[in-house]
Coordinates of C-alpha atoms in Angstrom, one line a residue:
X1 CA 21.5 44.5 -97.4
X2 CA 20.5 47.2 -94.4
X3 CA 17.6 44.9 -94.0
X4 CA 19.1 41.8 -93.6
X5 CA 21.2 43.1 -91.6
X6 CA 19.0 44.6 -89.0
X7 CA 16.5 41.6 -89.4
X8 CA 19.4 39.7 -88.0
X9 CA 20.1 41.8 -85.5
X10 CA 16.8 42.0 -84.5
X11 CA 16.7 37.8 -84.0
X12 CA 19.9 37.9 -82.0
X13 CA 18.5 40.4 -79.6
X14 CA 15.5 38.0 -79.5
X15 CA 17.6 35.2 -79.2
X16 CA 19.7 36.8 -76.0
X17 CA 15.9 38.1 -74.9
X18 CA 14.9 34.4 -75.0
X19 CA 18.4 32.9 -73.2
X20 CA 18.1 34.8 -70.6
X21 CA 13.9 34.8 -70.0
X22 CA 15.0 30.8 -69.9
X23 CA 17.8 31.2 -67.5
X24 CA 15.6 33.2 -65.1
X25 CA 13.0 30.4 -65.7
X26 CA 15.2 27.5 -64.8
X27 CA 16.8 29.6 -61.4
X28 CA 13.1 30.4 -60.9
X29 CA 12.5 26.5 -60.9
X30 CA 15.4 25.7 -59.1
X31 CA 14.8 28.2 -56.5
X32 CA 11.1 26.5 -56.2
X33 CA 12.7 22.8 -55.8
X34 CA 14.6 24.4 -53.3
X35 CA 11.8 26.3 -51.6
X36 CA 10.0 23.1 -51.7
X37 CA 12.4 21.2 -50.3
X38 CA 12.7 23.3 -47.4
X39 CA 9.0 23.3 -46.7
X40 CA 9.4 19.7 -46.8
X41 CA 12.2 20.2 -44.3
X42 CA 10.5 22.4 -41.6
X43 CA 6.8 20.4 -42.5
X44 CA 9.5 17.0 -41.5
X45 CA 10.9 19.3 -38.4
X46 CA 7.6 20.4 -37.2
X47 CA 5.9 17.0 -37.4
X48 CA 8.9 15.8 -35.3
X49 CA 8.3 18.7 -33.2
X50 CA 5.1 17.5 -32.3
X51 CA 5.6 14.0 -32.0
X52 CA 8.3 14.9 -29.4
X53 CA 5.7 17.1 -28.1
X54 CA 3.8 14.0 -28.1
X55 CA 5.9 11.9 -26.0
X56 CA 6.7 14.5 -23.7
X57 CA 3.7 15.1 -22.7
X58 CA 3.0 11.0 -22.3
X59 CA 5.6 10.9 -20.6
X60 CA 4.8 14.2 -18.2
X61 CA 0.8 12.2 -17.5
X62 CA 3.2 9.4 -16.4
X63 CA 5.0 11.4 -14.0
X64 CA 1.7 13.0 -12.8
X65 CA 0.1 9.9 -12.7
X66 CA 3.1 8.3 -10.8
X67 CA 2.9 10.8 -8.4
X68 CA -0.7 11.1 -7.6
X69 CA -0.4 7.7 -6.9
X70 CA 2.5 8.3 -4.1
X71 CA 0.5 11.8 -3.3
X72 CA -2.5 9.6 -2.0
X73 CA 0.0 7.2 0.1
X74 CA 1.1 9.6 3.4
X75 CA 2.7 8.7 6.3
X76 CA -0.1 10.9 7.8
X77 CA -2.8 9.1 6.1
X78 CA -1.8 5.5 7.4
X79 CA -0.8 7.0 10.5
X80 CA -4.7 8.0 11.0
X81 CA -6.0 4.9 9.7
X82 CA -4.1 2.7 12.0
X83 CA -4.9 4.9 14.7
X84 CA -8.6 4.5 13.9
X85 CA -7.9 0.6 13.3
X86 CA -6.7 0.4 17.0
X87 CA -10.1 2.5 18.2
X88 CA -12.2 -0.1 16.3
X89 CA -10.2 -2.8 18.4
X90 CA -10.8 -1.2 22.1
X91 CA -14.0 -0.3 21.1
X92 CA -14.6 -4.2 20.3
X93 CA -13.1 -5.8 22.9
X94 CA -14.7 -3.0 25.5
X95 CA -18.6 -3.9 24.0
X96 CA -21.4 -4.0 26.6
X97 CA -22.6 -6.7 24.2
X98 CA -19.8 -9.1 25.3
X99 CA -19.8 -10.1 28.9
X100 CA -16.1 -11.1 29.8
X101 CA -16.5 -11.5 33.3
X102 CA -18.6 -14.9 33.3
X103 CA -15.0 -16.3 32.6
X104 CA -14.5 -15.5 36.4
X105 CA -17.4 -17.8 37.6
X106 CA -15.8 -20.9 35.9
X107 CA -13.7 -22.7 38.8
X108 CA -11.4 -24.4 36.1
X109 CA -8.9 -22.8 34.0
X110 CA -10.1 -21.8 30.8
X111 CA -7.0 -21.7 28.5
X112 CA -7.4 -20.0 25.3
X113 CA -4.4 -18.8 23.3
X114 CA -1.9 -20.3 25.8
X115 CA -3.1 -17.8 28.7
X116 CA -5.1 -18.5 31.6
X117 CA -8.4 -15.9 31.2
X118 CA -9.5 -16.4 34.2
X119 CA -6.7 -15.4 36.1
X120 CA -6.4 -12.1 34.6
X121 CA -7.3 -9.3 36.2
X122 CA -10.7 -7.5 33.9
X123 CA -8.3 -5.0 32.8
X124 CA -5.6 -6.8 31.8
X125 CA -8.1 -9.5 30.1
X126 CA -9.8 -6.8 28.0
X127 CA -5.8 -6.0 27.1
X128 CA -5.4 -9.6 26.2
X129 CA -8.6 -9.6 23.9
X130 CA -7.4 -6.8 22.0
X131 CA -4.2 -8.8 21.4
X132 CA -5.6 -11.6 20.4
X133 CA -8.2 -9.7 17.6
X134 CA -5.4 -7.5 16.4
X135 CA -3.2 -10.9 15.8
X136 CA -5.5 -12.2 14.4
X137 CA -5.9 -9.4 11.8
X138 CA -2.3 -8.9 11.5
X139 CA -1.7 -12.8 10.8
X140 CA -4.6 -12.9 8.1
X141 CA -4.5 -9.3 6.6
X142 CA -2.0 -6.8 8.0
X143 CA 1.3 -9.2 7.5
X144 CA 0.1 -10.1 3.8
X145 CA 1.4 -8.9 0.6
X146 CA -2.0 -8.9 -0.9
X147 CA -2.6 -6.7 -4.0
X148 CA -6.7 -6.4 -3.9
X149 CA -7.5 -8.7 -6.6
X150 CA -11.2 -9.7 -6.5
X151 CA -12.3 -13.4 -7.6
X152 CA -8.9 -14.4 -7.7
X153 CA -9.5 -18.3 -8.4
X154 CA -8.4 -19.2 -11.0
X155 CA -9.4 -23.1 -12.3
X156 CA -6.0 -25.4 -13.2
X157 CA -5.8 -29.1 -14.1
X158 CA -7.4 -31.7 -12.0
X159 CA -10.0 -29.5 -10.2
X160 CA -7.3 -27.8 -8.5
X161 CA -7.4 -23.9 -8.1
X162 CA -4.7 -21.1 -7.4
X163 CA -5.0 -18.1 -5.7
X164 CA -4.0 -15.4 -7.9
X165 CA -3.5 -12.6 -5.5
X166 CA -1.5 -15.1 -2.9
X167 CA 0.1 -16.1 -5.8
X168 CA 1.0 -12.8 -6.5
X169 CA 2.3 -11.9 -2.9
X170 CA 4.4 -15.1 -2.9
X171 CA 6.5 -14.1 -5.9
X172 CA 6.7 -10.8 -4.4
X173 CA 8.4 -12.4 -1.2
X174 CA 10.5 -14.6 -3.9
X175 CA 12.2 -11.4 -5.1
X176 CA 12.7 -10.0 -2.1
X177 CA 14.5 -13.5 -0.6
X178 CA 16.5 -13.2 -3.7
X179 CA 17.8 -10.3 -2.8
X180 CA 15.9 -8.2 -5.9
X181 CA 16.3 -4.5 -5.5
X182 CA 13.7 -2.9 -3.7
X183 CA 12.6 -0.1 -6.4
X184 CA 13.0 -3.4 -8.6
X185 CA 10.2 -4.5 -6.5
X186 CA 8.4 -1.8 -6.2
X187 CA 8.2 -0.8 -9.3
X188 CA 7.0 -4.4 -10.2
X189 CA 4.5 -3.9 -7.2
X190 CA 3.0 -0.3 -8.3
X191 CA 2.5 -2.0 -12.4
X192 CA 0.5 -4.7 -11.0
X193 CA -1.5 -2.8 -8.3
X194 CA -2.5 -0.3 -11.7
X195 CA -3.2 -3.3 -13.8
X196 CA -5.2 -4.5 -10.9
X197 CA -7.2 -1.3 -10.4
X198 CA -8.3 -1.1 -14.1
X199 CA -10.8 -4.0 -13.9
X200 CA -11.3 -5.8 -10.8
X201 CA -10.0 -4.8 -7.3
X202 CA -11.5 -6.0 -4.2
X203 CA -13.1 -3.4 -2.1
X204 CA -13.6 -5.7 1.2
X205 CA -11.7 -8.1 2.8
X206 CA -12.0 -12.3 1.9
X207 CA -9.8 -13.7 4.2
X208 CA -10.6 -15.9 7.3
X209 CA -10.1 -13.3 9.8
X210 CA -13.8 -12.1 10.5
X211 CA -15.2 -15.9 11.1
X212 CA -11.9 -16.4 13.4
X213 CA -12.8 -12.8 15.0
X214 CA -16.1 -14.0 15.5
X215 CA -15.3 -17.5 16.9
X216 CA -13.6 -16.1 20.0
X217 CA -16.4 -13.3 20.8
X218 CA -19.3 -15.4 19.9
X219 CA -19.0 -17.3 23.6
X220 CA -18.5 -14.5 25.6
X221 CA -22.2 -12.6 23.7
X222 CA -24.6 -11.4 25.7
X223 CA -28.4 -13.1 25.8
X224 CA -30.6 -11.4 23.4
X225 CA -27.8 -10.1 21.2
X226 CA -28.4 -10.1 17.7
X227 CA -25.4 -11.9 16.2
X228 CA -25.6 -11.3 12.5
X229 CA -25.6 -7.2 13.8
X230 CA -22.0 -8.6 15.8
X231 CA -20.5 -10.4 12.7
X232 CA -21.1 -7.4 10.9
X233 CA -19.6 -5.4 13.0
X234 CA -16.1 -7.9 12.9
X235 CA -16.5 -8.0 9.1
X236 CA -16.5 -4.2 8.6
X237 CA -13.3 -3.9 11.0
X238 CA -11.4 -6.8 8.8
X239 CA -12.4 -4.4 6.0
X240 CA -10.8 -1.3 7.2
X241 CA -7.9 -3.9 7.9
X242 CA -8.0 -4.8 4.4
X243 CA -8.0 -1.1 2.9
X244 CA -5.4 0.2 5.2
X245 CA -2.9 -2.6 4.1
X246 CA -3.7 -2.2 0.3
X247 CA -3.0 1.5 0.9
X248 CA -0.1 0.8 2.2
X249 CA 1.3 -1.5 -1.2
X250 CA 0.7 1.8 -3.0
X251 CA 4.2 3.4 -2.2
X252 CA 7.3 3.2 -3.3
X253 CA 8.1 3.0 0.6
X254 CA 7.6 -0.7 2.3
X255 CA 5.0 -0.2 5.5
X256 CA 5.3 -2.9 8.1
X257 CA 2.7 -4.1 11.0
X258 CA 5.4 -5.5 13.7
X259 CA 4.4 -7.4 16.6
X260 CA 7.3 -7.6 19.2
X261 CA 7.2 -10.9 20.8
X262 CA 6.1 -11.8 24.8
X263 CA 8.7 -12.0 26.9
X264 CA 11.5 -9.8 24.7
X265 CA 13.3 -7.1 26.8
X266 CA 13.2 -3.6 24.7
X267 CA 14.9 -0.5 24.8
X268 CA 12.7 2.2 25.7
X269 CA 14.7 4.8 24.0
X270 CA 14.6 3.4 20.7
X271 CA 10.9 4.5 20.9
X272 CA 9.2 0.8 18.9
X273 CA 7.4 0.0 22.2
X274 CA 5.6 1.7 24.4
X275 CA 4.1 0.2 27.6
X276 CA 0.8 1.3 28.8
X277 CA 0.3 -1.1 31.9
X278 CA 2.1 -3.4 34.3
X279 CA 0.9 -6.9 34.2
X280 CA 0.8 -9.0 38.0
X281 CA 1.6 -5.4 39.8
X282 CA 5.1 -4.1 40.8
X283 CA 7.4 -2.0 39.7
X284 CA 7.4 -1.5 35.7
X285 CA 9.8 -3.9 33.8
X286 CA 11.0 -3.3 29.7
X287 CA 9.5 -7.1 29.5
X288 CA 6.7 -7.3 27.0
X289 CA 4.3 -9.4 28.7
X290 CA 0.9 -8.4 26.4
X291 CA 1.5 -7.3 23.1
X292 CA -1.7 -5.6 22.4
X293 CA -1.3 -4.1 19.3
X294 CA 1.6 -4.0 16.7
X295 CA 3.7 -1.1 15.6
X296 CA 3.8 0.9 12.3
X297 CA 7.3 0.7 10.3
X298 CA 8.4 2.2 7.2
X299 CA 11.0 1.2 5.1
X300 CA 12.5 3.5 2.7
X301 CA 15.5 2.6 0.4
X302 CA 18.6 4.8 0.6
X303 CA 20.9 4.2 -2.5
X304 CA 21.6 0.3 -1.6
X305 CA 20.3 0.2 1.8
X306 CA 17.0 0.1 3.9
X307 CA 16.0 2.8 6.5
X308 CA 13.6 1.9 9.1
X309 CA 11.6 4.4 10.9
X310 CA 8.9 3.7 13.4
X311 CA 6.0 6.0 12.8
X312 CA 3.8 4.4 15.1
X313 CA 5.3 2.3 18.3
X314 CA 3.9 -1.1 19.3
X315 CA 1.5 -0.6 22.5
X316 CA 2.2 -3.4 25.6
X317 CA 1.7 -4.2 29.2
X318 CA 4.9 -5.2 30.8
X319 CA 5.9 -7.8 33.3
X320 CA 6.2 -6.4 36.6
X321 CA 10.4 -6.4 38.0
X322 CA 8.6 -8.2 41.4
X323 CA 5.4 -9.3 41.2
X324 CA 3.8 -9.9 44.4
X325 CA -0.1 -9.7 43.7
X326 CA -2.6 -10.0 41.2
X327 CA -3.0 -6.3 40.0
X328 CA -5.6 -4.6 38.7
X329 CA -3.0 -1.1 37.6
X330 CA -3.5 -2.1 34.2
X331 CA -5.8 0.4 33.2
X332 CA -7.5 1.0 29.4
X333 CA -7.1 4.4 28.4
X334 CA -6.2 4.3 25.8
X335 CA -7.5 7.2 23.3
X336 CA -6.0 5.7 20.1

C-alpha cells in the first residue's frame, strides 16, 4: 500500500515536472514567434530605411545636378562672352583684309541696308558695319529660342521636312503667348536641353548667318586675300554666337539680346544705352542714330512677375541736336 502510494506520488510530481517543462516550452515558442516577428519588423523598417535612403539621395543628385547646371550659367560668364562676342565684331569690321574705303571712289550712291555708305564718314562706316554683322547674328542666332539639337530634320509625308529644334523654339514662344508660367517654361526648357545633351547636341552654329556675314564682306576683300581663310573666320564668330545663346537657355533666368531701334529717344539714366559717338557732328542728342551692338537683359521671375535688369547696355552713335557738317568725332575705341 506504501508503494503504491509513493509510486503515485512519484508520477504526479512527474506529471507537474512535465506541465510545467511544457508551459516553459510553449512561452519559449511564443516568445520566439514574437522575437521573430520583430526581426521581421525592424528587417521591414530597415529595408524601408534604405529605400528612403534611396530616394533621398536620388533626389539630393537631382538637386546637385540641377544646380551644377544653373552653377555653370553666370551673369559673369555671359557677361564675358558677350563682351568677347563684341571684340570678335570690331575686330571684323576693323580687318586690314577688307578695304572699306573704295566705297568712297564710287560717284553714285551705294545703298545697302537703307544707308548711304558712301556718305559716311570711315569712322562712322566701320560703326555701321559692325551694326549690320551683329544684326545679322542677332536676327539668325542671338534672338532664337534654339535648344542645340544637331541634324534636326526630321522626314514627314510628302517629302516635306520639319525642323525639330525651330520646332521646338516655336512651342516654346506658344507658351509664353499663352501666358504659361515662366518656371512652367523653364522648367520645360531645362528637361529638354538635358534630354538634348544626352545624345546629340550641336556644337557649331547651322544657321544662315555666316554665308549672309560673308555676302556683305566678300565685296569689300582685299586682292590676294584667301577667302576660304575669311569665311572661316565669319563661321567661327557665328559659332561663339551660337554657344553663347545656348548658354544662355541653360538658366532658370530668361537672357535677352535687345536692339533699340534708329531714331528712338532714350533715357540716359535708365543705363540700356550708351552712346559712344555723335553721327553728322554737333552737339550729342539721346537719338539712336547707329545701333551698333545690342544690349544684354535678364529676366528673372519674382513670385508672378518679371524683373528686368540690364547687365550689359546697348552701344550707339547718336544723332547730333544740330548738325551742320559731315563729322568725323565718331571715333572706335571701343575696348569691348
Amino acid at each position: 500500500m506504501k508503494l503504491r502510494t509513493g509510486s503515485k506520488k512519484k508520477l504526479e510530481d512527474k506529471t507537474l515536472e512535465v506541465d510545467a517543462l511544457e508551459a516553459r516550452l510553449q512561452s519559449l515558442e511564443t516568445k520566439m514567434r514574437q522575437e521573430r516577428a520583430n526581426a521581421r519588423d525592424r528587417a521591414a523598417g530597415l529595408a524601408m530605411s534604405m529605400q528612403q535612403l534611396e530616394d533621398e539621395k536620388a533626389k539630393l543628385r537631382e538637386v546637385i545636378l540641377g544646380n551644377s547646371v544653373k552653377q555653370k550659367t553666370s551673369d559673369d560668364d555671359i557677361k564675358q562672352r558677350f563682351a568677347s562676342l563684341r571684340q570678335q565684331i570690331q575686330a571684323l569690321a576693323n580687318s586690314p583684309a577688307y578695304d572699306l574705303q573704295q566705297l568712297y571712289a564710287m560717284r553714285s550712291p551705294v545703298r545697302l541696308f537703307g544707308v548711304q555708305w558712301n556718305l559716311l564718314s570711315p569712322a562712322d562706316l566701320v560703326f555701321h558695319l559692325r551694326a549690320v554683322i551683329f544684326s545679322i547674328i542677332h536676327r539668325h542666332i542671338l534672338s532664337r529660342d534654339i535648344f542645340g539639337l544637331e541634324d534636326s530634320l526630321r522626314s514627314r509625308e510628302h517629302h516635306r521636312e520639319m525642323k525639330l529644334d525651330d520646332a521646338l523654339g516655336d512651342f516654346e514662344g506658344l507658351l509664353r503667348e499663352n501666358e504659361v508660367k515662366e518656371t512652367f517654361i523653364s522648367d520645360w526648357r531645362l528637361s529638354t536641353l538635358k534630354c538634348i545633351g544626352t545624345f546629340r547636341p550641336a556644337s557649331r552654329d547651322r544657321s544662315a548667318a555666316s554665308s549672309e556675314i560673308w555676302n556683305v564682306l566678300e565685296a569689300f576683300a582685299r586682292h590676294g586675300q584667301d577667302s576660304s581663310k575669311l569665311f572661316a573666320e565669319i563661321c567661327q564668330l557665328c559659332d561663339n554666337a551660337f554657344n553663347l545663346r545656348l548658354l544662355t537657355r541653360q538658366s532658370d533666368d530668361r537672357y535677352q539680346f535687345e536692339i533699340p531701334e534708329v531714331g528712338v529717344e532714350y533715357d540716359p539714366d535708365k543705363g540700356y544705352v550708351e552712346a559712344y559717338g555723335v553721327i553728322g557732328g554737333g552737339k550729342e542728342s539721346n537719338i539712336v542714330a547707329i545701333p551698333f551692338c545690342g544690349a544684354l537683359v535678364k529676366y528673372t521671375v519674382n513670385g508672378d512677375t518679371e524683373a528686368s535688369f540690364v547687365l550689359e547696355p546697348a552701344q550707339v552713335v547718336v544723332q547730333a541736336k544740330e548738325s551742320k557738317k559731315s563729322s568725323y568725332a565718331t571715333n572706335d575705341y571701343l575696348t569691348g
